[in-house]
Coordinates of C-alpha atoms and ligand atoms in Angstrom, one line a residue:
X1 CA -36.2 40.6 27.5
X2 CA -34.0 41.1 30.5
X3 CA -32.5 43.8 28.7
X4 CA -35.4 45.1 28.0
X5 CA -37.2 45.1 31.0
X6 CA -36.6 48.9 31.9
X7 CA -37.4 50.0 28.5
X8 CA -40.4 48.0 27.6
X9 CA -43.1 50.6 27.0
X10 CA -45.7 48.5 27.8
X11 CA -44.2 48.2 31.4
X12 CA -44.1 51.7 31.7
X13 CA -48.1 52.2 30.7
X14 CA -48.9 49.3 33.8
X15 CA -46.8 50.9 35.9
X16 CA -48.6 54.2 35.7
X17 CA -51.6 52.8 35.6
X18 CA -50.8 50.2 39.2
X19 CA -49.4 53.3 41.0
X20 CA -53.0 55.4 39.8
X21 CA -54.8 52.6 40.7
X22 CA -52.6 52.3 44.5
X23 CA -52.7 56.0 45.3
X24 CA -56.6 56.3 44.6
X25 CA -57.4 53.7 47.3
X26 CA -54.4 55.3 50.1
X27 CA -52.3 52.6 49.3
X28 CA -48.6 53.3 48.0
X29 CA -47.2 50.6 45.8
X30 CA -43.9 52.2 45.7
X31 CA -41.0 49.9 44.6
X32 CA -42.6 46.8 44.0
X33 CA -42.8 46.7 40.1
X34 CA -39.2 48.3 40.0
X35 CA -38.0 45.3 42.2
X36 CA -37.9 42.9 39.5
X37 CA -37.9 44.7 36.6
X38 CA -34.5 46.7 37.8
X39 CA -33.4 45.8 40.9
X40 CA -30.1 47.5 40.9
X41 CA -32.3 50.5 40.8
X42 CA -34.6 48.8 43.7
X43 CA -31.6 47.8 45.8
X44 CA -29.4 51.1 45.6
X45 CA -33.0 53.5 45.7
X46 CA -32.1 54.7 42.1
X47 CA -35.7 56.1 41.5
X48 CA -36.4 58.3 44.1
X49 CA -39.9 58.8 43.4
X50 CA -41.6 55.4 41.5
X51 CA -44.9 57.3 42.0
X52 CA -44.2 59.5 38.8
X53 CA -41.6 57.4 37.0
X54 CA -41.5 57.9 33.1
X55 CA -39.8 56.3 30.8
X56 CA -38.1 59.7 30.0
X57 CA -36.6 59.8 33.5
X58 CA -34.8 56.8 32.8
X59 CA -31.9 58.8 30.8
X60 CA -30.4 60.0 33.7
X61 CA -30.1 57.1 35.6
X62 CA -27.1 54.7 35.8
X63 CA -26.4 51.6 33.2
X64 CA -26.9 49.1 35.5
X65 CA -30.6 50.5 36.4
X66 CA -31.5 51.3 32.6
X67 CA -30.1 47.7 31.7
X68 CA -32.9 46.5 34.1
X69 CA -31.8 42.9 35.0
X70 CA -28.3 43.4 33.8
X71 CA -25.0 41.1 33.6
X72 CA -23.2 42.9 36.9
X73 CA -26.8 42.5 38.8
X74 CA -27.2 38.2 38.1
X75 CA -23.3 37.7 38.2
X76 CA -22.8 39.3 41.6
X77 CA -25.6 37.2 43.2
X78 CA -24.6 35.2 46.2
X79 CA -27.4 33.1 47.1
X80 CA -31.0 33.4 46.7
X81 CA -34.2 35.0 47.8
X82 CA -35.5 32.9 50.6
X83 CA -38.9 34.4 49.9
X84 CA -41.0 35.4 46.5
X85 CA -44.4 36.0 48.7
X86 CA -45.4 39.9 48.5
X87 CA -48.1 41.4 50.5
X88 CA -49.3 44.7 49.5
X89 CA -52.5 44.6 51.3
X90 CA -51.1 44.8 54.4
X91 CA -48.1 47.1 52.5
X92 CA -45.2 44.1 52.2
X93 CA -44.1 44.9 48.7
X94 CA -40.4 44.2 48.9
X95 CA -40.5 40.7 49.3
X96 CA -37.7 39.7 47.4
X97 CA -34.6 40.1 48.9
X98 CA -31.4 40.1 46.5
X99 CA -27.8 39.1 48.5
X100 CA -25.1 40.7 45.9
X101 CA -21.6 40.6 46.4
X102 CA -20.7 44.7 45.0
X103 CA -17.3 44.1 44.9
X104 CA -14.8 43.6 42.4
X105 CA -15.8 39.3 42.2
X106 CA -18.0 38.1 39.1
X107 CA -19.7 34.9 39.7
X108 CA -20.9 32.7 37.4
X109 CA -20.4 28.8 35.8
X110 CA -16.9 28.6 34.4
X111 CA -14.8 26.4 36.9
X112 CA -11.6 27.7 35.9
X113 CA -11.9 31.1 34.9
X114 CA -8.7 33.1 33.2
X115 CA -7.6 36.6 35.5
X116 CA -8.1 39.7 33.9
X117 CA -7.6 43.1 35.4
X118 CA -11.2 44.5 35.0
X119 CA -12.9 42.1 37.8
X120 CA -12.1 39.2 39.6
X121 CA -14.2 35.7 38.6
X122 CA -14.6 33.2 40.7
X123 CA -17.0 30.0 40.2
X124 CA -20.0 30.0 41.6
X125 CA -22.1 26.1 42.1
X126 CA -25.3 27.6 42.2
X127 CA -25.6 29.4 38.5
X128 CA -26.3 26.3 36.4
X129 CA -29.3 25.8 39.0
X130 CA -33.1 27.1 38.5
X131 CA -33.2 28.3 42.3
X132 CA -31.2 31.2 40.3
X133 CA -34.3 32.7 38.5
X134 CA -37.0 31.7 41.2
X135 CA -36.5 35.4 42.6
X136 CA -38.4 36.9 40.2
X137 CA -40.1 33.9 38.4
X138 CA -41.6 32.9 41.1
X139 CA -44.8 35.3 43.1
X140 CA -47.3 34.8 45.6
X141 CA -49.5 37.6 45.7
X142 CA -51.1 38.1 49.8
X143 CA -51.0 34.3 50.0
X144 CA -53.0 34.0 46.1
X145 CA -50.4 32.2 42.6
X146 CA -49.6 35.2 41.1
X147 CA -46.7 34.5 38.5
X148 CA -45.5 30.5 39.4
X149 CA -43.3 29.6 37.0
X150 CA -40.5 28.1 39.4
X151 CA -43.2 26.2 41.5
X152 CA -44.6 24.8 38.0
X153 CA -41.4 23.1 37.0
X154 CA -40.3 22.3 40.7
X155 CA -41.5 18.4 41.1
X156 CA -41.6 17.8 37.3
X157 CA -39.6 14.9 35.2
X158 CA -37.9 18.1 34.4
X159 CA -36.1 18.9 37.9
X160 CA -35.8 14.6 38.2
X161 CA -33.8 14.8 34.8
X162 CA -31.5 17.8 36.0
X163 CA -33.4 20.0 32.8
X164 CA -33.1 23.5 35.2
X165 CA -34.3 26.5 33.3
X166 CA -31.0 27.0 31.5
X167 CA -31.5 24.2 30.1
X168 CA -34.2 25.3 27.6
X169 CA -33.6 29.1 28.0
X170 CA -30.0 29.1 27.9
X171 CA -29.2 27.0 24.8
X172 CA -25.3 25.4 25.0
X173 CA -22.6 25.8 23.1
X174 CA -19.0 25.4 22.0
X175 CA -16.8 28.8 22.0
X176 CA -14.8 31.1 23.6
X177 CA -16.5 32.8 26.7
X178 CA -14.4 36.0 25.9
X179 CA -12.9 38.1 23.0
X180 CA -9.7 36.1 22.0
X181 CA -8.4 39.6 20.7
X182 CA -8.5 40.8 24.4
X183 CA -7.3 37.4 25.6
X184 CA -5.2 35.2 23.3
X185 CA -4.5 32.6 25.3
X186 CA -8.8 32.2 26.4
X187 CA -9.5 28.5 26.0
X188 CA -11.9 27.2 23.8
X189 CA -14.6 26.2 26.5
X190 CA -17.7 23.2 25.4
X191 CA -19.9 24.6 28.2
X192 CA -20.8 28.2 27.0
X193 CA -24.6 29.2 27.5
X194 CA -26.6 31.8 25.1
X195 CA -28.1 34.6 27.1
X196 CA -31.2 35.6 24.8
X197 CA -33.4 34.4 27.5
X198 CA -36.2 33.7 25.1
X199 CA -39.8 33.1 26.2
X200 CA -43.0 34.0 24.0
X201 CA -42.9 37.6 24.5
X202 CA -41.0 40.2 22.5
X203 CA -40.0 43.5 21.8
X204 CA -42.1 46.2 20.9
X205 CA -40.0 49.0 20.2
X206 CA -36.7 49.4 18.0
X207 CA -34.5 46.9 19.9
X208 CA -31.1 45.5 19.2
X209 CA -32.0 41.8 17.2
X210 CA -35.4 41.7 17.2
X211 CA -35.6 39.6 14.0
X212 CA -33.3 36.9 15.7
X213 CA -35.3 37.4 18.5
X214 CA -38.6 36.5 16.6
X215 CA -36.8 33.6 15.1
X216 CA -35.7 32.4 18.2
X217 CA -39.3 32.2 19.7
X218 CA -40.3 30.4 16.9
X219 CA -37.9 27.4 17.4
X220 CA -38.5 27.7 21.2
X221 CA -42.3 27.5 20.6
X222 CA -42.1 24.3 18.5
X223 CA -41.4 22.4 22.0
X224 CA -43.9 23.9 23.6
X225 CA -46.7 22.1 23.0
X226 CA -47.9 18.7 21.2
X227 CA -51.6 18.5 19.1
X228 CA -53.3 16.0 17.8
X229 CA -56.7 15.3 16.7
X230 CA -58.7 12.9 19.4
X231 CA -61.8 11.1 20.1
X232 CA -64.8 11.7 18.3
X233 CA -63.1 12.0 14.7
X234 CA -64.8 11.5 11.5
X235 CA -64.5 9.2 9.1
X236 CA -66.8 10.3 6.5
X237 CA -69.3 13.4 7.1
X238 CA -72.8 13.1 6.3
X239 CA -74.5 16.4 4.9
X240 CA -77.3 17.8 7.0
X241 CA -75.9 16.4 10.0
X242 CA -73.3 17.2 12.5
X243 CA -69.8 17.0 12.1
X244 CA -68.1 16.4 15.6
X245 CA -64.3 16.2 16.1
X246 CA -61.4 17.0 18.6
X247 CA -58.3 17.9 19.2
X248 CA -55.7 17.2 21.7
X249 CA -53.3 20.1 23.2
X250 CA -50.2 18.8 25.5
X251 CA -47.9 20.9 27.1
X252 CA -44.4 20.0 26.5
X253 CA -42.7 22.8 28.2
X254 CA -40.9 22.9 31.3
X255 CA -43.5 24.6 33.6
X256 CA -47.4 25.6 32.7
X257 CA -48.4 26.6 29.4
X258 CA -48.5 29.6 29.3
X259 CA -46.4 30.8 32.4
X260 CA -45.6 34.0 34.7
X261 CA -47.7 36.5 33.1
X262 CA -50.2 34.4 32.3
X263 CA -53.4 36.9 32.7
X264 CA -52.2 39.0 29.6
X265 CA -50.6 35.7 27.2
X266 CA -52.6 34.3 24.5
X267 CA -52.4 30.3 23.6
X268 CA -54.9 29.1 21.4
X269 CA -56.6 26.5 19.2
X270 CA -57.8 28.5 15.8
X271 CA -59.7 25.5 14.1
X272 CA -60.7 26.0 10.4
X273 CA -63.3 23.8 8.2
X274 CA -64.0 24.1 4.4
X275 CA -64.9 22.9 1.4
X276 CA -63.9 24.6 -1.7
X277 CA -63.8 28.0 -1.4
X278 CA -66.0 27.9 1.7
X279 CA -65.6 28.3 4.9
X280 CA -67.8 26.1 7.0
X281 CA -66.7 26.6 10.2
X282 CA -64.0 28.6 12.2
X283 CA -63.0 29.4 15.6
X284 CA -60.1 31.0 17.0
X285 CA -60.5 33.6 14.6
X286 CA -59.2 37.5 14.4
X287 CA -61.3 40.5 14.2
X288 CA -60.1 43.0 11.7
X289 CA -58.4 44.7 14.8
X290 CA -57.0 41.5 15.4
X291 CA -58.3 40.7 18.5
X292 CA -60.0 37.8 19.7
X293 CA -63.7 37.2 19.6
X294 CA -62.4 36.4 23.7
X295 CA -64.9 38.0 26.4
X296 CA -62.7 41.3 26.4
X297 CA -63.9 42.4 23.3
X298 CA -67.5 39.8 22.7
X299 CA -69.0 40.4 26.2
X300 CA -71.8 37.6 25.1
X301 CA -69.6 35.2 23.7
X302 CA -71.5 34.6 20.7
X303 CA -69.0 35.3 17.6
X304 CA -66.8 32.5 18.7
X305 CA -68.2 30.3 21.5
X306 CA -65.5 27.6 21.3
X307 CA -62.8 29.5 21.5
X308 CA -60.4 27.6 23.6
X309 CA -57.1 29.9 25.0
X310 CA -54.9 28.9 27.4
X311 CA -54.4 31.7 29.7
X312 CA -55.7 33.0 33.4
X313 CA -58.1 35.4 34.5
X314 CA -58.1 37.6 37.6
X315 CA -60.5 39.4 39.8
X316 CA -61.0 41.5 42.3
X317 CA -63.0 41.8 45.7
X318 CA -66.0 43.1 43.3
X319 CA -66.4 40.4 41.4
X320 CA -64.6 42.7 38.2
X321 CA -62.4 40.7 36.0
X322 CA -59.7 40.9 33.2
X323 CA -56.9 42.7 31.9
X324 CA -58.2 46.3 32.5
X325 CA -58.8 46.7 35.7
X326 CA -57.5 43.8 37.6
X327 CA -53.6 43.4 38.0
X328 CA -51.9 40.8 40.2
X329 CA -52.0 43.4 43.3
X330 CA -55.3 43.7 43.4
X331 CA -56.6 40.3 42.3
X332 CA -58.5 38.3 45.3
X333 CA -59.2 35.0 42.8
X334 CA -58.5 33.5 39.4
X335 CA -59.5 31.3 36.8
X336 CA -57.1 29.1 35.2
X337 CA -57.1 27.2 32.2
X338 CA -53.2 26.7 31.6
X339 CA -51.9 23.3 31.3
X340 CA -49.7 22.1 33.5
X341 CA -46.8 20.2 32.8
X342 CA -47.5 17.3 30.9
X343 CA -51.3 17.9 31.0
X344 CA -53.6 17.8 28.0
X345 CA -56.5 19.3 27.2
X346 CA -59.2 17.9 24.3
X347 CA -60.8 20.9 22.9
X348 CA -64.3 19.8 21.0
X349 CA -66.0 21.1 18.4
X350 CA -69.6 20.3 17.0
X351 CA -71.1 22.0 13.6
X352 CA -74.0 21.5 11.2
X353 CA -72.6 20.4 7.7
X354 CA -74.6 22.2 5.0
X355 CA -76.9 20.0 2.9
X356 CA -75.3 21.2 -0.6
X357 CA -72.0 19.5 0.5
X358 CA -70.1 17.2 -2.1
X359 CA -66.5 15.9 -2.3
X360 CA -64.7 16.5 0.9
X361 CA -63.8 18.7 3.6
X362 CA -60.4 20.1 4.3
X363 CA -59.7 20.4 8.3
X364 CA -57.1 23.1 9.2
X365 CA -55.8 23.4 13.0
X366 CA -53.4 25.5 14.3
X367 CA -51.9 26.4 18.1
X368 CA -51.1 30.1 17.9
X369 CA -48.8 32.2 20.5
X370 CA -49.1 35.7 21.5
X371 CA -47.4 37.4 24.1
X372 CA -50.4 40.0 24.5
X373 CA -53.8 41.0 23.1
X374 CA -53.8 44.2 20.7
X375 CA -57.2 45.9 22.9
X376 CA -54.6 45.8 25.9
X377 CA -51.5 47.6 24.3
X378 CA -54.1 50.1 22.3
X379 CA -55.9 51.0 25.5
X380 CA -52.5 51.6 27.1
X381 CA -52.3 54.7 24.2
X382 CA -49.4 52.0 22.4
X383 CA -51.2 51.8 19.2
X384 CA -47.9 51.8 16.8
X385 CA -47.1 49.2 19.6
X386 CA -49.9 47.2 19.4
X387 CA -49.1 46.9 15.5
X388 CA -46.1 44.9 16.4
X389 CA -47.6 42.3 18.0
X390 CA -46.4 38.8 16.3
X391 CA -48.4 36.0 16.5
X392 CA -46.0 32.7 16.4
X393 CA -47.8 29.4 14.9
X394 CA -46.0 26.4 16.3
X395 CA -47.9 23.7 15.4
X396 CA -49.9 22.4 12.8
X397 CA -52.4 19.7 11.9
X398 CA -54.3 19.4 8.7
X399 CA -57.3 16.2 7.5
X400 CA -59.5 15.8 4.6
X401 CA -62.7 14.1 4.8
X402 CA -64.6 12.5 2.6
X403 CA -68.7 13.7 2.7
X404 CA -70.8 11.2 2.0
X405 CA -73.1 10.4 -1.1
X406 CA -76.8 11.7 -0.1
X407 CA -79.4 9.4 -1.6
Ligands
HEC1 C1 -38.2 21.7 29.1 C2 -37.9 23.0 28.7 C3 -38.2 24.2 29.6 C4 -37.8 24.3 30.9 C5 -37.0 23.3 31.8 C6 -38.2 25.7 31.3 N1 -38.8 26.3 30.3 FE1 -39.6 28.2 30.3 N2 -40.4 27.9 28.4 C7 -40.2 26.7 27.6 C8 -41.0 26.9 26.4 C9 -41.1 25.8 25.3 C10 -41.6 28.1 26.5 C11 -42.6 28.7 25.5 C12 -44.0 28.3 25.8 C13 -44.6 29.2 26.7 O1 -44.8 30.4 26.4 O2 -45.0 28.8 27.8 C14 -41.2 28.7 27.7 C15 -41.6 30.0 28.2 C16 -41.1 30.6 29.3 C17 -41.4 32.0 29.7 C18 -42.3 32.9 28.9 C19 -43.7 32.9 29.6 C20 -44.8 32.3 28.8 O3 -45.3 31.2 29.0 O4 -45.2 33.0 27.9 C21 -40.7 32.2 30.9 C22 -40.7 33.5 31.7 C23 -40.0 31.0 31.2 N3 -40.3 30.1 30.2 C24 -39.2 30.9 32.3 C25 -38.7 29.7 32.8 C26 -38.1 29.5 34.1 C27 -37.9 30.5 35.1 C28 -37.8 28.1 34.2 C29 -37.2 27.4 35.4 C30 -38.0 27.4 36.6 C31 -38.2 27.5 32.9 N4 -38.7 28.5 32.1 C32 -38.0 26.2 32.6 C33 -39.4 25.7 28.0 C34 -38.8 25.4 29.2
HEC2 C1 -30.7 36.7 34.3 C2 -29.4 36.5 34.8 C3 -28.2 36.7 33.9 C4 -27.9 37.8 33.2 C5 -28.7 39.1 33.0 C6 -26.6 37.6 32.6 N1 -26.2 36.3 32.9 FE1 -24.5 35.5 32.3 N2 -25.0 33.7 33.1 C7 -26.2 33.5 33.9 C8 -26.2 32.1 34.3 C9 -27.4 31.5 35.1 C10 -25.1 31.5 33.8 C11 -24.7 30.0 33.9 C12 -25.6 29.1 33.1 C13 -25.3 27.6 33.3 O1 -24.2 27.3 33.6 O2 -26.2 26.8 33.2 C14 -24.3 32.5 33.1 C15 -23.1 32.3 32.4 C16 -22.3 33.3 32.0 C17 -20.9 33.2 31.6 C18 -20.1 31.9 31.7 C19 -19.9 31.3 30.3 C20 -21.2 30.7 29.8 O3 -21.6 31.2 28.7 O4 -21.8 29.9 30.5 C21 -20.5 34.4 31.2 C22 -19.1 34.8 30.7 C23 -21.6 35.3 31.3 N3 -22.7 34.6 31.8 C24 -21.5 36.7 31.0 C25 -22.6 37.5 31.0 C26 -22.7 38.9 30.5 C27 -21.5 39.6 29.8 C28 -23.9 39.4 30.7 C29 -24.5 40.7 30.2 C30 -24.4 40.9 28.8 C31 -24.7 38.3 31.4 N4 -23.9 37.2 31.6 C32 -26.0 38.5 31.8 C33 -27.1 34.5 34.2 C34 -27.2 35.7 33.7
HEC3 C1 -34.0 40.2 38.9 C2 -35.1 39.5 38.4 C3 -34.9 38.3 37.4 C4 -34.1 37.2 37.5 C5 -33.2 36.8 38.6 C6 -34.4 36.4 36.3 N1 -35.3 37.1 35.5 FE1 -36.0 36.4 33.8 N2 -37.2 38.1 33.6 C7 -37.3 39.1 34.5 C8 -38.2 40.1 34.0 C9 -38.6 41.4 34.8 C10 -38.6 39.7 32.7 C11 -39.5 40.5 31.8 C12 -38.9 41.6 31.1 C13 -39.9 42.3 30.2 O1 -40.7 41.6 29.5 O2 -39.9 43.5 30.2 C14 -37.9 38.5 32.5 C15 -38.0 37.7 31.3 C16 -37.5 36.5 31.1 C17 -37.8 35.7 29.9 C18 -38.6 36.1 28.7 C19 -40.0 35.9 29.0 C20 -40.9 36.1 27.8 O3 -42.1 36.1 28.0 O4 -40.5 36.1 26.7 C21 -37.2 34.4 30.1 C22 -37.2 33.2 29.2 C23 -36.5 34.5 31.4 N3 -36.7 35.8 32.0 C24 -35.8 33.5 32.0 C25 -35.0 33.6 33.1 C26 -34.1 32.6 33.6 C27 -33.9 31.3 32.9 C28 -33.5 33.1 34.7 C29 -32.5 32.4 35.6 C30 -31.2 32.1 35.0 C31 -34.1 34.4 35.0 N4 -35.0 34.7 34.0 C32 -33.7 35.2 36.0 C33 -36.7 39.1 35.8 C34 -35.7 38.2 36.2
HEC4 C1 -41.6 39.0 41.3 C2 -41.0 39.8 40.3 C3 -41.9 40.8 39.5 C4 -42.6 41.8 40.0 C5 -42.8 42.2 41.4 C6 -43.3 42.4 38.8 N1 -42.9 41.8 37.7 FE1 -43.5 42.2 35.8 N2 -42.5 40.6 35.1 C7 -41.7 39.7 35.9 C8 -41.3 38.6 35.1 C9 -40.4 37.5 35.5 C10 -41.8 38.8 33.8 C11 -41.7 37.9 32.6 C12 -42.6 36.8 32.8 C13 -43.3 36.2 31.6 O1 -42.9 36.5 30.5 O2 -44.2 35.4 31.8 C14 -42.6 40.1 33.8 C15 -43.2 40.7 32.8 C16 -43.9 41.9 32.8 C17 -44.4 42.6 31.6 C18 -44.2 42.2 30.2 C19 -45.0 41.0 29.9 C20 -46.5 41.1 29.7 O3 -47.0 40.4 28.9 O4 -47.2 41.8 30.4 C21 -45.0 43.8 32.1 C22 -45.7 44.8 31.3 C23 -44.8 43.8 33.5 N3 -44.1 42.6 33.9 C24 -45.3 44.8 34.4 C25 -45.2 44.7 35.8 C26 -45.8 45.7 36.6 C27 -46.7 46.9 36.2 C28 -45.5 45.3 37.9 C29 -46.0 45.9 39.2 C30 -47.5 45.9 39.4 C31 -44.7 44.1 37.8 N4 -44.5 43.8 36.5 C32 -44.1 43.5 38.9 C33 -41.4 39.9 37.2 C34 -42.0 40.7 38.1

């Protein structure tokens, strides 16, 4: 996704839509999206005019701005941004600063690095270290938890164990760090790290390995999160009456659950009950433009009123709320029902068991991923886009239950 970041579609259509959104109230957001997502292009003043930035403008621009956050950009960092707090209300949006060395040295983890005549390399203590990504995973928005993801895992058993961000997003392995064609005598190093950077979101356009990509998330995703099936459970079900069970949701990942772009992620508990071939209850369930019955789309909440997502929700000074017109810059409050690390949530659910039932019931529940809802990327004019969309199941529980005789 770093790769990605100045080509994602999707951050072109918010962009557009932020600097609209700026400009009608006299405010100018200028670079402040551009910051993290390229911030060669940021730094050097690349993109002279952010106000009407396209994606087709970015064809003339160098590789390290099109790369967005490229290998020179993270491997010629110094130190770190002492702040991540922007303030756009009173017109502070370059709050991050980046401290780069631009000459010829490469930093990075390797404590003996071989010379070669393209760059010098020199080792660097800091990379193996989360402080490195807290830059841009990291936001406070005019004082207000915009995008927390460093703060989340700061103060965990995760920082007490040494388990820094690489550790889980920058899987080890044995190798050489370099082509051994170029370099014969390159040593065969244990400490190597994979840069595919993988989180839950993905890429939306044709993109170099997006099928190992998808794969990736999937094995990712199986750590994210624990479920079980709590307290009340049934042993038998009685027809006529209610059934009334729950299930448990822990988040196993480094930080909250979701993270960083939390307002536009989708985690969530689709719960199936039947009997045969009928379904006799469901939640968590698709519409046929497979969106969820969430408040976006079901103002009244009444297709699917225990639907439990893991997610945020922002507003703004007038009370309006959600995806479509609220973005971090303008948000004044949130609602938040991501899990922290560690934290669990019991989700309940409480239905009527039709009188005609015989035999057993058959209890299907699954924790489903989604980087993004389809309504979103459609209204952004992305339809093919929103097509794309995958969602990632990462866990699974299933129970039978026997009904009970009826007199
Ligand atoms: C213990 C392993 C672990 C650690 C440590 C960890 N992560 Fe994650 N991260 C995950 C898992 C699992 C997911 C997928 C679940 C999810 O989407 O939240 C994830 C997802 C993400 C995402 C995608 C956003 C989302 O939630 O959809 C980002 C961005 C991210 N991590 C950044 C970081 C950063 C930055 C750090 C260090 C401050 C970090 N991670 C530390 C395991 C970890
Ligand atoms: C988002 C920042 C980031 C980007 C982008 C990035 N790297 Fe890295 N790279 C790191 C970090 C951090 C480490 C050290 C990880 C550790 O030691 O835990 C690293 C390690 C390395 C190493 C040392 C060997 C190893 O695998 O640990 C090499 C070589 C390297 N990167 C090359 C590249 C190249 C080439 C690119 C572009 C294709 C690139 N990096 C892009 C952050 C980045
Ligand atoms: C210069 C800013 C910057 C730095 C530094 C940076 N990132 Fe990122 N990262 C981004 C941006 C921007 C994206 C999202 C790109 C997109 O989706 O278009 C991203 C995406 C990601 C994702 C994928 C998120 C998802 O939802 O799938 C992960 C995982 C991630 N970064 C981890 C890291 C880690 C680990 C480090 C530190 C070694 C790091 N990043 C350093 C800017 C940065
Ligand atoms: C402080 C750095 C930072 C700034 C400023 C920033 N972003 Fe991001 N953005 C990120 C990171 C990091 C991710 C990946 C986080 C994740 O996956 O949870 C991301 C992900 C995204 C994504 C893809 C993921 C998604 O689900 O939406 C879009 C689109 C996006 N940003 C748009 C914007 C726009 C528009 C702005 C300006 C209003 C902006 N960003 C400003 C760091 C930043």
């Amino acid at each position: 996704m770093h790769a990605y970041a100045l080509r994602d579609p999707v951050w072109f259509a918010q962009h557009s839509k932020e600097q609209d959104k700026f400009a009608s109230e006299g405010k100018e957001l200028g670079q402040f999206c551009i910051m993290c997502h390229s911030p060669v292009a940021f730094l050097t003043g690349a993109i002279d005019n952010p106000f009407s930035f396209d994606i087709s403008d970015t064809a003339s621009l160098a590789p390290q701005v099109q790369e967005g956050v490229g290998c020179t950009f993270c491997h010629a960092t110094t130190h770190v941004s002492p702040s991540t707090d922007a303030n756009p209300l009173d017109g502070v949006t370059g709050a991050i600063q980046f401290f780069l060395n631009t000459d010829e040295v490469i930093y990075g983890s390797i404590k003996d690095p071989i010379p070669n005549s393209f760059h010098e390399s020199e080792f660097h203590p800091d990379y193996d270290r989360s402080e490195m990504c807290r830059a841009c995973h990291n936001l406070t928005i005019d004082g207000i938890d915009a995008e927390m993801t460093f703060d989340e895992w700061k103060g965990t058993a995760f920082e007490a164990m040494g388990i820094e961000c690489q550790g889980c997003h920058m899987e080890t392995y044995s190798g050489y760090a370099v082509d051994t064609v170029l370099f014969p005598l390159a040593p065969y190093r244990e400490n190597l790290h994979r840069h595919s950077f993988v989180g839950l979101d993905h890429a939306l356009t044709s993109f170099p390995e997006t099928g190992a990509q998808a794969t990736a998330i999937t094995s990712l995703l199986k750590s994210a999160a624990e479920i079980s099936f709590g307290t009340p459970f049934p042993n038998s079900v009685t027809p006529g009456e209610n059934v009334e069970l729950a299930v448990v949701v822990t988040n196993t990942s480094g930080h909250n659950l979701p993270t960083g772009t939390t307002f536009s992620r989708q985690i969530w508990l689709e719960v199936t009950v039947t009997t045969g071939a009928d379904t006799i209850y469901k939640s968590g369930f698709l519409d046929s433009n497979g969106d969820l019955y969430d408040f976006y789309t079901d103002t009244d909440l009444v297709k699917d009123p225990d639907l439990t997502l893991f997610r945020t929700v922002l507003y703004d000074a007038v009370g309006d709320s959600g995806l479509r017109h609220v973005s971090v810059g303008r948000m004044v409050r949130k609602s938040d029902s991501t899990l922290p690390v560690q934290g669990s949530r019991t989700a309940k659910y409480s239905f009527p068991l039709p009188l005609e039932t015989e035999g057993q019931i058959f209890i299907r529940v699954r924790l489903r991923f989604r980087a993004m809802p389809p309504f979103l990327i459609r209204e952004l004019g992305l339809k093919e886009e929103s097509n794309r969309l995958i969602v990632f199941d990462a866990s699974e529980l299933e129970a039978t239950v026997p009904v009970d005789m009826l007199e």
